[in-house]
Short mmCIF file of C-alpha atoms in Angstrom, two decimals:
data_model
loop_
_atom_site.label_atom_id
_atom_site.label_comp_id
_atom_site.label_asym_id
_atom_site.label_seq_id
_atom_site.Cartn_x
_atom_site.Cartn_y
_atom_site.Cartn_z
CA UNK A 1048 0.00 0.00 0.00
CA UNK A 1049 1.60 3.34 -1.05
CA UNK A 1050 1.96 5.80 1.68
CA UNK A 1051 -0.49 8.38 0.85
CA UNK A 1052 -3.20 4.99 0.92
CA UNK A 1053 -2.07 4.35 4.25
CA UNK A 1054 -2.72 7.90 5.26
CA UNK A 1055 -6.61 8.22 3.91
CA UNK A 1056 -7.26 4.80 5.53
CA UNK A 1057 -5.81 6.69 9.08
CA UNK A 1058 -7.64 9.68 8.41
CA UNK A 1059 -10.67 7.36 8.02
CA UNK A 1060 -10.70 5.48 10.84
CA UNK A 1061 -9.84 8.25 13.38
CA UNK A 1062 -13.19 9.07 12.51
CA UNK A 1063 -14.93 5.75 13.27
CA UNK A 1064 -16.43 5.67 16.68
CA UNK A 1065 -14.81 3.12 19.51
CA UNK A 1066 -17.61 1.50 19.74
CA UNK A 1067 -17.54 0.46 15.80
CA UNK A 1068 -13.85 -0.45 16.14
CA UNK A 1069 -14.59 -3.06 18.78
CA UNK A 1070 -17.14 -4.40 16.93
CA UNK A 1071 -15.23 -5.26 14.40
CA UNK A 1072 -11.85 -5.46 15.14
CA UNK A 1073 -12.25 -8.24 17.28
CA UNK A 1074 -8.71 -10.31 18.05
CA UNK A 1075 -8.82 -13.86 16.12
CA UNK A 1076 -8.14 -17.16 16.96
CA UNK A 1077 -5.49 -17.44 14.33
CA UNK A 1078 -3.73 -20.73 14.97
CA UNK A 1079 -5.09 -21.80 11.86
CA UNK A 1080 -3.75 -20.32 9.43
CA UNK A 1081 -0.50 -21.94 10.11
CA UNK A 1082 -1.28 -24.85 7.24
CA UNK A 1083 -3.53 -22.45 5.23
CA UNK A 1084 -3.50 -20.99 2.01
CA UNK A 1085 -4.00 -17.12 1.78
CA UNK A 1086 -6.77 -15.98 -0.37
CA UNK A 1087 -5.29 -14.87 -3.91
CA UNK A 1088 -6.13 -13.87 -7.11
CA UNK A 1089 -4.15 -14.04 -9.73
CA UNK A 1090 -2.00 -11.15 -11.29
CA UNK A 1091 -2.52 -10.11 -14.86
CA UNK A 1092 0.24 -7.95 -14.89
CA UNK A 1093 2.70 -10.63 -15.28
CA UNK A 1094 1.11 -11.67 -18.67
CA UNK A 1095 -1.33 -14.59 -19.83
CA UNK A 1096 0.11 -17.79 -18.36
CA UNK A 1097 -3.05 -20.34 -18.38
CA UNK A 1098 -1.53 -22.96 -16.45
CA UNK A 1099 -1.04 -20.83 -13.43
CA UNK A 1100 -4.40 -18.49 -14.00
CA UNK A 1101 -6.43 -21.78 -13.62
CA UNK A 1102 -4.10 -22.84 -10.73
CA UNK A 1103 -4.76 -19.53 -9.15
CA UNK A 1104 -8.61 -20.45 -9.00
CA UNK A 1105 -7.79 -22.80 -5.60
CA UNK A 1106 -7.49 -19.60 -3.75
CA UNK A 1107 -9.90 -17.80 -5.76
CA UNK A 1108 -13.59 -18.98 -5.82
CA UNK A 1109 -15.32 -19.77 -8.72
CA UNK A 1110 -17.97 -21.72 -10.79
CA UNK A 1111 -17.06 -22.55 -13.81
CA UNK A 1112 -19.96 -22.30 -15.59
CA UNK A 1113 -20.56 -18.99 -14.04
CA UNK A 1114 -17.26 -17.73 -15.43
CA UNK A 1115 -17.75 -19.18 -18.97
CA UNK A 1116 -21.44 -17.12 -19.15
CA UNK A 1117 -19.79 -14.05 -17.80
CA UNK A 1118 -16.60 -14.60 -20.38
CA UNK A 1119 -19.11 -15.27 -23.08
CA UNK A 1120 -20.95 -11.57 -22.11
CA UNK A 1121 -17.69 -9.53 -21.51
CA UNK A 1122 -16.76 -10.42 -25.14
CA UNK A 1123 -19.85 -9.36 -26.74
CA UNK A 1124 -19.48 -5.99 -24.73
CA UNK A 1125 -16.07 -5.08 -25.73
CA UNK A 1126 -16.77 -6.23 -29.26
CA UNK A 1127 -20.27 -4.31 -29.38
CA UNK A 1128 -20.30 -1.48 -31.54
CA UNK A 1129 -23.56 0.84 -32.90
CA UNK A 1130 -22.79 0.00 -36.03
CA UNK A 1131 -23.67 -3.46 -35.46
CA UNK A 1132 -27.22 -2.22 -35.21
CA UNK A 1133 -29.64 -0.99 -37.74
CA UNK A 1134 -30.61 2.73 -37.89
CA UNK A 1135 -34.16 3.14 -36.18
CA UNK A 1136 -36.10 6.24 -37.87
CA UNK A 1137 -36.31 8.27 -35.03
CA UNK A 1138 -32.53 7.86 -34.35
CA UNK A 1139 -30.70 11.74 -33.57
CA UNK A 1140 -28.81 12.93 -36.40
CA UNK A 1141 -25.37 12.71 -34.91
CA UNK A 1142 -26.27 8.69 -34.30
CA UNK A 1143 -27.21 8.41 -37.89
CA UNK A 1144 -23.21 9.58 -39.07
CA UNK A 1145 -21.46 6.01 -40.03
CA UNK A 1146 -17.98 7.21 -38.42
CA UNK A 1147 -19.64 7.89 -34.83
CA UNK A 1148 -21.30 4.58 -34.80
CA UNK A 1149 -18.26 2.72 -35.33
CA UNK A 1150 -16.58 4.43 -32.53
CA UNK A 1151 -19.70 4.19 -30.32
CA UNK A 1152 -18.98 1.26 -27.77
CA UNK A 1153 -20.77 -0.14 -24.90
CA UNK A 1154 -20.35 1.49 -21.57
CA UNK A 1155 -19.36 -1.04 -19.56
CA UNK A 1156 -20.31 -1.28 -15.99
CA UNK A 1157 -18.90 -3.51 -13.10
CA UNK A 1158 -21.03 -4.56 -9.84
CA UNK A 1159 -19.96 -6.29 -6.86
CA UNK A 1160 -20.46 -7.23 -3.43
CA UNK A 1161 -18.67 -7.19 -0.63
CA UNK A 1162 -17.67 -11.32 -0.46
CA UNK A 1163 -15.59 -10.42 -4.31
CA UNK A 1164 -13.38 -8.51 -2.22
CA UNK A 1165 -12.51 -10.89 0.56
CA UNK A 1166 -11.69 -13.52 -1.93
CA UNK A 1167 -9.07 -13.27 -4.73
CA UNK A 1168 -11.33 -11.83 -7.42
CA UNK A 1169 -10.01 -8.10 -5.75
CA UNK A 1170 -7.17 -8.80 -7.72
CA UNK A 1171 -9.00 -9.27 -10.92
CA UNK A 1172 -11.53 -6.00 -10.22
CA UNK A 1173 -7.79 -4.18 -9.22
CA UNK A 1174 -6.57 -5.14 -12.77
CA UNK A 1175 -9.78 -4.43 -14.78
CA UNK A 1176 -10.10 -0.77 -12.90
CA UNK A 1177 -6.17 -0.39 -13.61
CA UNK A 1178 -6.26 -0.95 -17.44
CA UNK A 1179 -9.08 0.92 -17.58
CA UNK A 1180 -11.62 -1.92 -19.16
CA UNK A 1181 -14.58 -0.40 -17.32
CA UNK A 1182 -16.48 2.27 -17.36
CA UNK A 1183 -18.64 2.08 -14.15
CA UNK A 1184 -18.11 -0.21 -10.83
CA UNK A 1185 -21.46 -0.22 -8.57
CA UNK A 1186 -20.77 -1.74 -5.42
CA UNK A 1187 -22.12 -2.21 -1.47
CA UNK A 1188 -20.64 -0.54 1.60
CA UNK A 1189 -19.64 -4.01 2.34
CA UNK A 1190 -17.40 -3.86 -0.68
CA UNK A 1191 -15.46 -0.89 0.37
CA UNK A 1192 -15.20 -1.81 3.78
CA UNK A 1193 -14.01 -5.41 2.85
CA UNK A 1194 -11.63 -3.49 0.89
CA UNK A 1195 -10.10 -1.36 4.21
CA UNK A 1196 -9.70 -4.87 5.63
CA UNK A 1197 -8.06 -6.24 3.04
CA UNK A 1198 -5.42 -3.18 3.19
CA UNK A 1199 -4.73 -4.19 6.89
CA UNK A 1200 -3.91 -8.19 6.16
CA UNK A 1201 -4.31 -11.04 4.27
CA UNK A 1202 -7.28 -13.12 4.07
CA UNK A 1203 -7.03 -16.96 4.50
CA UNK A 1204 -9.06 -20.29 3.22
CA UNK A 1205 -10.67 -21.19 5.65
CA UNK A 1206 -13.15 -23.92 6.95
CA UNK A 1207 -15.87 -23.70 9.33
CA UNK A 1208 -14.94 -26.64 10.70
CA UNK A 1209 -11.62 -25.30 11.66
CA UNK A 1210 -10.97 -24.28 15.71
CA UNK A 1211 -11.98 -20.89 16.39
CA UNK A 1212 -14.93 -20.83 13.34
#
């Protein structure tokens, strides 16, 4: 976390009542984590390597087929252009120029809640926000504050059948 980060989440939380802090700052049983695995996602800044993205998905989180629909829709918005549709008559004039609708794309919007954060999709939300491949991100309280957490220390796979769940 760079130091000016560090310095907003201070600033923040000298504003958060005691009684909030206690709540949840609460100290954790964390003999656990000794044999676990921390919570990951993978990092797209070191390139396309397939074999360790679909490694990465042990610490990550996901359903397959849940991923594969969501693929299959992220394509079609990033390919989407107006000029794949037909001109309706009542369309405004500036629509109706063939050079704007080539360049007119779909805004794309991101939404999340609060469990995305905890597990290792942050770092996949971190790298579409970076590089600037949406347009939008819509997201719960939950989200940010999950967020703040995760600034503080890792998450770890867990188990609720692990001592201290």
């Amino acid at each position: 976390m760079e130091s000016e980060d560090k310095h907003v989440v201070k600033d923040v939380l000298s504003s958060v009542p005691d009684l909030a802090k206690q709540s949840v700052n609460k100290e954790a049983d964390l003999g656990f984590i000794s044999g676990a695995e921390k919570v990951q996602g993978y990092d797209f800044n070191k390139g396309i390597d397939y074999e360790a993205l679909f490694e990465s998905y042990k610490n990550v989180g996901i359903q397959a087929t849940s991923l594969a629909t969501g693929i299959d829709i992220i394509n079609k918005m990033i390919k989407w252009r107006l000029s794949d549709e037909k001109i309706d008559d009542d369309e405004d004039d500036e629509f109706k120029d063939p050079e704007v609708r080539k360049n007119t794309q779909c805004m794309i919007f991101l939404g999340y809640t609060s469990n995305m954060i905890s597990c290792g999709m942050r770092d996949i939300i971190r790298y579409l926000c970076q590089h600037k491949m949406v347009d939008c991100i819509v997201t719960t309280t939950g989200g940010i504050e999950e967020d703040f957490i995760k600034c503080f220390s890792d998450f770890y796979i867990g188990d609720f059948t692990i001592s201290g769940a």
